[in-house]
Amino acid sequence: MGKRIVIALGGNALGSNLPEQMIAVKQTAKAIVDLIEEGHEVIIAHGNGPQVGMIQKAMAELTRSEPEKYIPCPLSVCVAMSQGYIGYHLQNAIGNELASRGMNKDVATVVTQVLVDEADPAFQHPTKPVGAFYDKETAERIAAEKGYTMVEDAGRGYRQVVPSPKPIDVIEKNTVKALVDNGTVVITVGGGGIPVVCRDGKLYGTPAVIDKDFASAKLAELLDADMLVILTAVEKVAINFGKPDQKGLDTLTPDEARKYIDEKQFAPGSMLPKVQAAMSFAESKPGRVALITLLEKAAEGIEGKTGTRVQM
């Protein structure tokens, strides 16, 4: 019997620039359509780290070149733009793959707002890297000019970091559910969703980036999904990663995950949020399962043959 599955695509499923993305989405589409062909309902979420940074940089250059004509583009609008063009590439590739197999299904991208709490402490402590890498001198100049917070990122250079509040609700959840119930393949909460806060009953965009794994977990919970599949660059979650005694984990309970988190086994900004998102979904209702694995191993992972399964 088919499952309702929310798939959170990592950056390796999208590439880091436009030409790479055009190639990557074709392979991604094949893996997704394999799951649809097996009878699963698939809802797709995705990251946008390189893409939103590229858009933000392009808009900043436009503002700098013609300041009398263009004003700075809010980060929330850059997230919306990234949702649109990444969603277009995904729905195009998935639609073409479905058609090539004689499968008549609609594919749609929903530009999605995700509610966050204005009092979330993340707004006081920006941690989420976005955009391009810079050398130290350039990063310091950008920080001085724009007031950005720039930090060194894993030896790769300096990047801007922005607040990353936790998602509370997906505003368009009923629209997404109606489309899924109607058999449509839906691409949604792209880049973690457009972060919005509620003031006096109205929604306002806010300068932040929501982690796509947390947003995917919240979406899966709201859609009553059977499974959350977080796709990343490794086949299994590992402890002692990169050490001689590295060990891949087949299963992980939330309590075991908390113990490993206390031991600092999972890198912040890398595996840690994936494990935390998987825990939150697994604990949201009995019987819910989260899977962390590679894109090309997704089908095997759903069958229980590989990957790391997080469940109560």
Coordinates of C-alpha atoms in Angstrom, one line a residue:
M1 CA 0.0 0.0 0.0
G2 CA 1.4 3.4 -1.0
K3 CA 2.5 5.9 1.7
R4 CA 2.1 9.7 1.9
I5 CA 5.7 10.9 1.8
V6 CA 7.2 14.3 2.2
I7 CA 10.6 14.5 0.5
A8 CA 13.1 17.2 1.6
L9 CA 15.6 17.6 -1.2
G10 CA 19.1 18.6 -0.3
G11 CA 21.5 20.8 -2.3
N12 CA 23.0 17.8 -4.1
A13 CA 19.6 17.2 -5.7
L14 CA 19.6 20.7 -7.2
G15 CA 23.2 21.7 -8.0
S16 CA 24.7 25.0 -6.9
N17 CA 24.1 27.1 -10.0
L18 CA 21.6 27.3 -12.9
P19 CA 23.4 25.0 -15.4
E20 CA 24.0 22.4 -12.7
Q21 CA 20.4 22.7 -11.6
M22 CA 19.1 22.0 -15.1
I23 CA 21.1 18.7 -15.1
A24 CA 20.5 17.7 -11.5
V25 CA 16.7 18.0 -11.5
K26 CA 16.4 15.5 -14.3
Q27 CA 18.1 12.8 -12.1
T28 CA 16.0 14.0 -9.2
A29 CA 12.8 13.7 -11.2
K30 CA 13.6 10.1 -12.1
A31 CA 14.0 9.1 -8.4
I32 CA 10.8 10.9 -7.4
V33 CA 8.8 9.4 -10.3
D34 CA 10.1 5.9 -9.3
L35 CA 8.3 6.5 -5.9
I36 CA 5.1 7.7 -7.6
E37 CA 5.2 4.7 -9.9
E38 CA 5.2 2.5 -6.8
G39 CA 2.0 4.1 -5.6
H40 CA 3.2 6.6 -3.1
E41 CA 1.8 10.1 -2.7
V42 CA 4.8 12.4 -2.9
I43 CA 5.1 16.0 -1.7
I44 CA 8.4 17.7 -2.4
A45 CA 10.3 20.3 -0.4
H46 CA 13.7 21.7 -1.2
G47 CA 16.5 23.9 0.0
N48 CA 17.6 27.2 -1.7
G49 CA 20.9 28.2 0.0
P50 CA 22.9 28.9 -3.2
Q51 CA 19.9 30.1 -5.1
V52 CA 18.6 32.7 -2.6
G53 CA 22.1 34.0 -2.2
M54 CA 22.5 34.4 -6.0
I55 CA 19.2 36.3 -6.2
Q56 CA 20.1 38.5 -3.3
K57 CA 23.5 39.3 -4.8
A58 CA 21.9 40.1 -8.2
M59 CA 19.3 42.4 -6.7
A60 CA 21.9 44.1 -4.6
E61 CA 24.0 44.8 -7.7
L62 CA 21.0 46.2 -9.5
T63 CA 20.3 48.5 -6.6
R64 CA 23.9 49.6 -6.5
S65 CA 24.0 50.3 -10.2
E66 CA 20.8 52.3 -10.4
P67 CA 19.9 53.4 -6.8
E68 CA 17.5 56.1 -8.1
K69 CA 15.4 53.4 -9.8
Y70 CA 15.6 50.3 -7.6
I71 CA 15.4 49.8 -3.9
P72 CA 16.9 46.9 -1.9
C73 CA 15.0 43.6 -2.2
P74 CA 13.9 42.1 1.1
L75 CA 15.2 38.6 1.9
S76 CA 11.6 37.3 2.1
V77 CA 11.1 38.3 -1.5
C78 CA 14.3 36.7 -2.6
V79 CA 13.1 33.4 -1.0
A80 CA 9.8 33.8 -2.9
M81 CA 11.8 34.2 -6.2
S82 CA 13.8 31.1 -5.4
Q83 CA 10.7 29.1 -4.7
G84 CA 9.3 30.1 -8.1
Y85 CA 12.3 29.3 -10.3
I86 CA 13.4 26.1 -8.5
G87 CA 9.8 25.0 -8.4
Y88 CA 9.5 25.6 -12.2
H89 CA 12.6 23.5 -12.9
L90 CA 11.4 20.7 -10.6
Q91 CA 7.8 20.6 -11.9
N92 CA 9.0 20.7 -15.5
A93 CA 11.5 17.8 -15.0
I94 CA 9.0 15.7 -13.0
G95 CA 6.2 16.4 -15.5
N96 CA 8.4 15.4 -18.4
E97 CA 9.5 12.2 -16.6
L98 CA 5.9 11.3 -15.8
A99 CA 4.9 11.9 -19.4
S100 CA 7.8 9.7 -20.7
R101 CA 6.4 6.9 -18.6
G102 CA 2.8 7.4 -19.8
M103 CA 1.7 8.6 -16.3
N104 CA -1.0 11.3 -16.4
K105 CA -0.5 13.4 -13.2
D106 CA -0.5 17.1 -12.6
V107 CA 2.6 18.7 -11.0
A108 CA 2.3 22.1 -9.2
T109 CA 4.5 24.5 -7.3
V110 CA 2.9 26.4 -4.4
V111 CA 4.6 29.6 -3.3
T112 CA 4.4 29.0 0.4
Q113 CA 4.5 31.2 3.5
V114 CA 5.6 29.7 6.7
L115 CA 4.7 31.3 10.1
V116 CA 7.4 32.0 12.6
D117 CA 7.4 33.7 16.0
E118 CA 8.7 37.2 16.1
A119 CA 10.0 36.5 19.7
D120 CA 12.0 33.5 18.5
P121 CA 15.5 33.9 20.0
A122 CA 17.0 33.0 16.6
F123 CA 16.3 36.6 15.5
Q124 CA 18.9 37.7 18.1
H125 CA 21.5 35.1 17.0
P126 CA 21.8 34.8 13.2
T127 CA 23.3 31.4 12.3
K128 CA 22.0 30.3 8.8
P129 CA 24.5 30.7 6.0
V130 CA 23.2 32.1 2.7
G131 CA 24.7 33.1 -0.5
A132 CA 28.3 33.2 -1.9
F133 CA 31.6 32.6 -0.2
Y134 CA 34.0 35.6 0.2
D135 CA 37.5 36.1 1.4
K136 CA 38.0 37.8 4.8
E137 CA 38.7 41.2 3.4
T138 CA 35.7 41.2 1.1
A139 CA 33.5 39.8 3.9
E140 CA 34.5 42.6 6.3
R141 CA 33.8 45.3 3.6
I142 CA 30.3 43.8 3.0
A143 CA 29.6 43.7 6.7
A144 CA 30.6 47.3 7.1
E145 CA 28.6 48.5 4.1
K146 CA 25.5 46.5 4.6
G147 CA 25.4 45.6 8.3
Y148 CA 25.4 41.9 7.5
T149 CA 26.7 39.3 9.9
M150 CA 29.5 37.5 8.1
V151 CA 31.2 34.3 9.5
E152 CA 33.8 31.8 8.4
D153 CA 32.0 28.7 7.1
A154 CA 33.9 25.3 7.4
G155 CA 37.1 26.5 5.9
R156 CA 35.4 27.4 2.6
G157 CA 35.4 31.2 3.1
Y158 CA 33.1 33.8 4.7
R159 CA 29.3 33.9 4.2
Q160 CA 26.5 36.0 5.4
V161 CA 24.4 34.4 8.2
V162 CA 20.8 35.3 8.9
P163 CA 18.2 34.3 11.6
S164 CA 16.8 30.9 11.3
P165 CA 13.6 30.7 13.4
K166 CA 11.6 27.5 13.8
P167 CA 8.4 27.1 11.7
I168 CA 5.1 27.2 13.6
D169 CA 2.6 26.7 10.7
V170 CA 2.4 26.5 7.0
I171 CA -0.1 29.1 5.8
E172 CA -1.1 27.4 2.6
K173 CA -1.4 23.9 4.2
N174 CA -5.1 23.5 3.2
T175 CA -4.3 24.4 -0.4
V176 CA -1.4 21.9 -0.5
K177 CA -3.6 19.2 1.1
A178 CA -6.4 19.8 -1.4
L179 CA -4.0 19.4 -4.3
V180 CA -2.4 16.2 -2.8
D181 CA -5.8 14.7 -2.1
N182 CA -6.7 15.4 -5.8
G183 CA -3.6 13.4 -6.9
T184 CA -1.3 16.3 -7.8
V185 CA 2.4 16.1 -7.1
V186 CA 3.1 19.3 -5.1
I187 CA 6.3 21.2 -4.7
T188 CA 6.0 23.4 -1.6
V189 CA 7.8 25.1 1.4
G190 CA 10.7 25.7 -1.0
G191 CA 13.8 27.0 0.9
G192 CA 11.9 26.4 4.1
G193 CA 9.1 28.7 3.1
I194 CA 8.8 32.5 3.0
P195 CA 9.1 33.4 6.7
V196 CA 6.2 35.5 7.9
V197 CA 5.2 36.9 11.3
C198 CA 1.6 37.7 12.4
R199 CA 0.8 41.1 13.7
D200 CA -2.8 42.2 14.4
G201 CA -4.1 39.3 12.4
K202 CA -2.0 40.2 9.3
L203 CA 1.0 38.4 7.9
Y204 CA 4.3 40.3 7.1
G205 CA 7.5 38.9 5.6
T206 CA 10.5 39.0 7.8
P207 CA 14.3 38.8 7.0
A208 CA 15.1 35.2 7.9
V209 CA 15.6 31.8 6.3
I210 CA 13.8 28.8 7.8
D211 CA 15.7 25.5 7.7
K212 CA 14.1 23.4 5.0
D213 CA 14.3 20.2 7.1
F214 CA 12.4 21.8 10.0
A215 CA 9.8 23.2 7.5
S216 CA 9.5 19.8 5.8
A217 CA 8.9 18.1 9.2
K218 CA 6.2 20.6 10.0
L219 CA 4.6 20.2 6.6
A220 CA 4.7 16.4 7.0
E221 CA 3.1 16.7 10.4
L222 CA 0.3 19.0 9.1
L223 CA -0.4 16.8 6.1
D224 CA -0.6 13.7 8.3
A225 CA 2.2 12.1 6.2
D226 CA 3.3 8.5 6.9
M227 CA 6.9 9.3 6.3
L228 CA 9.4 12.2 6.1
V229 CA 12.4 11.5 3.8
I230 CA 15.3 13.9 4.2
L231 CA 17.8 13.5 1.4
T232 CA 21.4 14.4 1.9
A233 CA 24.9 13.6 0.7
V234 CA 25.4 10.4 2.8
E235 CA 23.6 7.1 2.9
K236 CA 23.3 6.9 6.6
V237 CA 23.6 9.1 9.7
A238 CA 26.9 8.3 11.4
I239 CA 28.5 8.7 14.8
N240 CA 32.2 9.4 15.1
F241 CA 31.9 10.8 11.6
G242 CA 35.3 11.0 9.8
K243 CA 37.1 9.0 12.4
P244 CA 38.5 5.4 12.2
D245 CA 35.6 4.1 14.4
Q246 CA 32.9 5.8 12.3
K247 CA 29.6 3.9 12.5
G248 CA 26.5 4.2 10.3
L249 CA 23.2 4.0 12.1
D250 CA 20.4 1.8 10.6
T251 CA 17.8 3.0 13.2
L252 CA 17.7 5.9 15.7
T253 CA 15.1 6.6 18.4
P254 CA 14.5 10.2 19.5
D255 CA 16.1 9.4 22.9
E256 CA 19.2 7.9 21.3
A257 CA 19.4 11.0 19.0
R258 CA 19.2 13.3 22.0
K259 CA 22.1 11.4 23.7
Y260 CA 24.2 11.7 20.5
I261 CA 23.3 15.4 20.2
D262 CA 24.5 15.9 23.8
E263 CA 27.8 14.2 22.8
K264 CA 28.0 16.7 19.8
Q265 CA 28.1 13.8 17.3
F266 CA 26.2 15.8 14.6
A267 CA 27.6 19.0 13.0
P268 CA 25.6 22.2 13.3
G269 CA 24.4 23.4 10.0
S270 CA 24.9 20.0 8.5
M271 CA 23.6 16.7 10.0
L272 CA 22.3 18.2 13.3
P273 CA 19.2 20.0 11.9
K274 CA 18.3 16.9 9.8
V275 CA 18.4 14.7 12.9
Q276 CA 16.4 17.2 14.9
A277 CA 13.8 17.6 12.2
A278 CA 13.5 13.8 11.9
M279 CA 13.1 13.5 15.7
S280 CA 10.3 16.2 15.7
F281 CA 8.3 14.3 13.0
A282 CA 8.8 10.9 14.6
E283 CA 7.6 12.2 17.9
S284 CA 4.6 14.1 16.5
K285 CA 2.4 11.0 16.3
P286 CA 2.8 7.2 16.9
G287 CA 3.8 5.3 13.8
R288 CA 5.5 8.2 12.0
V289 CA 8.9 7.4 10.5
A290 CA 11.6 9.7 9.3
L291 CA 14.3 8.5 6.9
I292 CA 17.7 10.1 6.2
T293 CA 19.6 8.9 3.2
L294 CA 20.9 9.6 -0.4
L295 CA 18.6 10.6 -3.2
E296 CA 19.5 7.5 -5.2
K297 CA 18.8 5.2 -2.2
A298 CA 15.4 6.7 -1.4
A299 CA 13.3 3.8 -2.7
E300 CA 15.5 1.3 -0.9
G301 CA 15.3 3.3 2.2
I302 CA 11.5 3.5 2.2
E303 CA 11.5 -0.3 1.9
G304 CA 13.7 -0.5 5.0
K305 CA 16.8 -1.7 3.2
T306 CA 19.2 1.2 3.8
G307 CA 19.4 4.7 5.3
T308 CA 18.8 5.8 8.9
R309 CA 15.2 5.4 10.1
V310 CA 14.2 7.6 13.0
Q311 CA 11.1 6.4 14.9
M312 CA 9.7 5.9 18.4

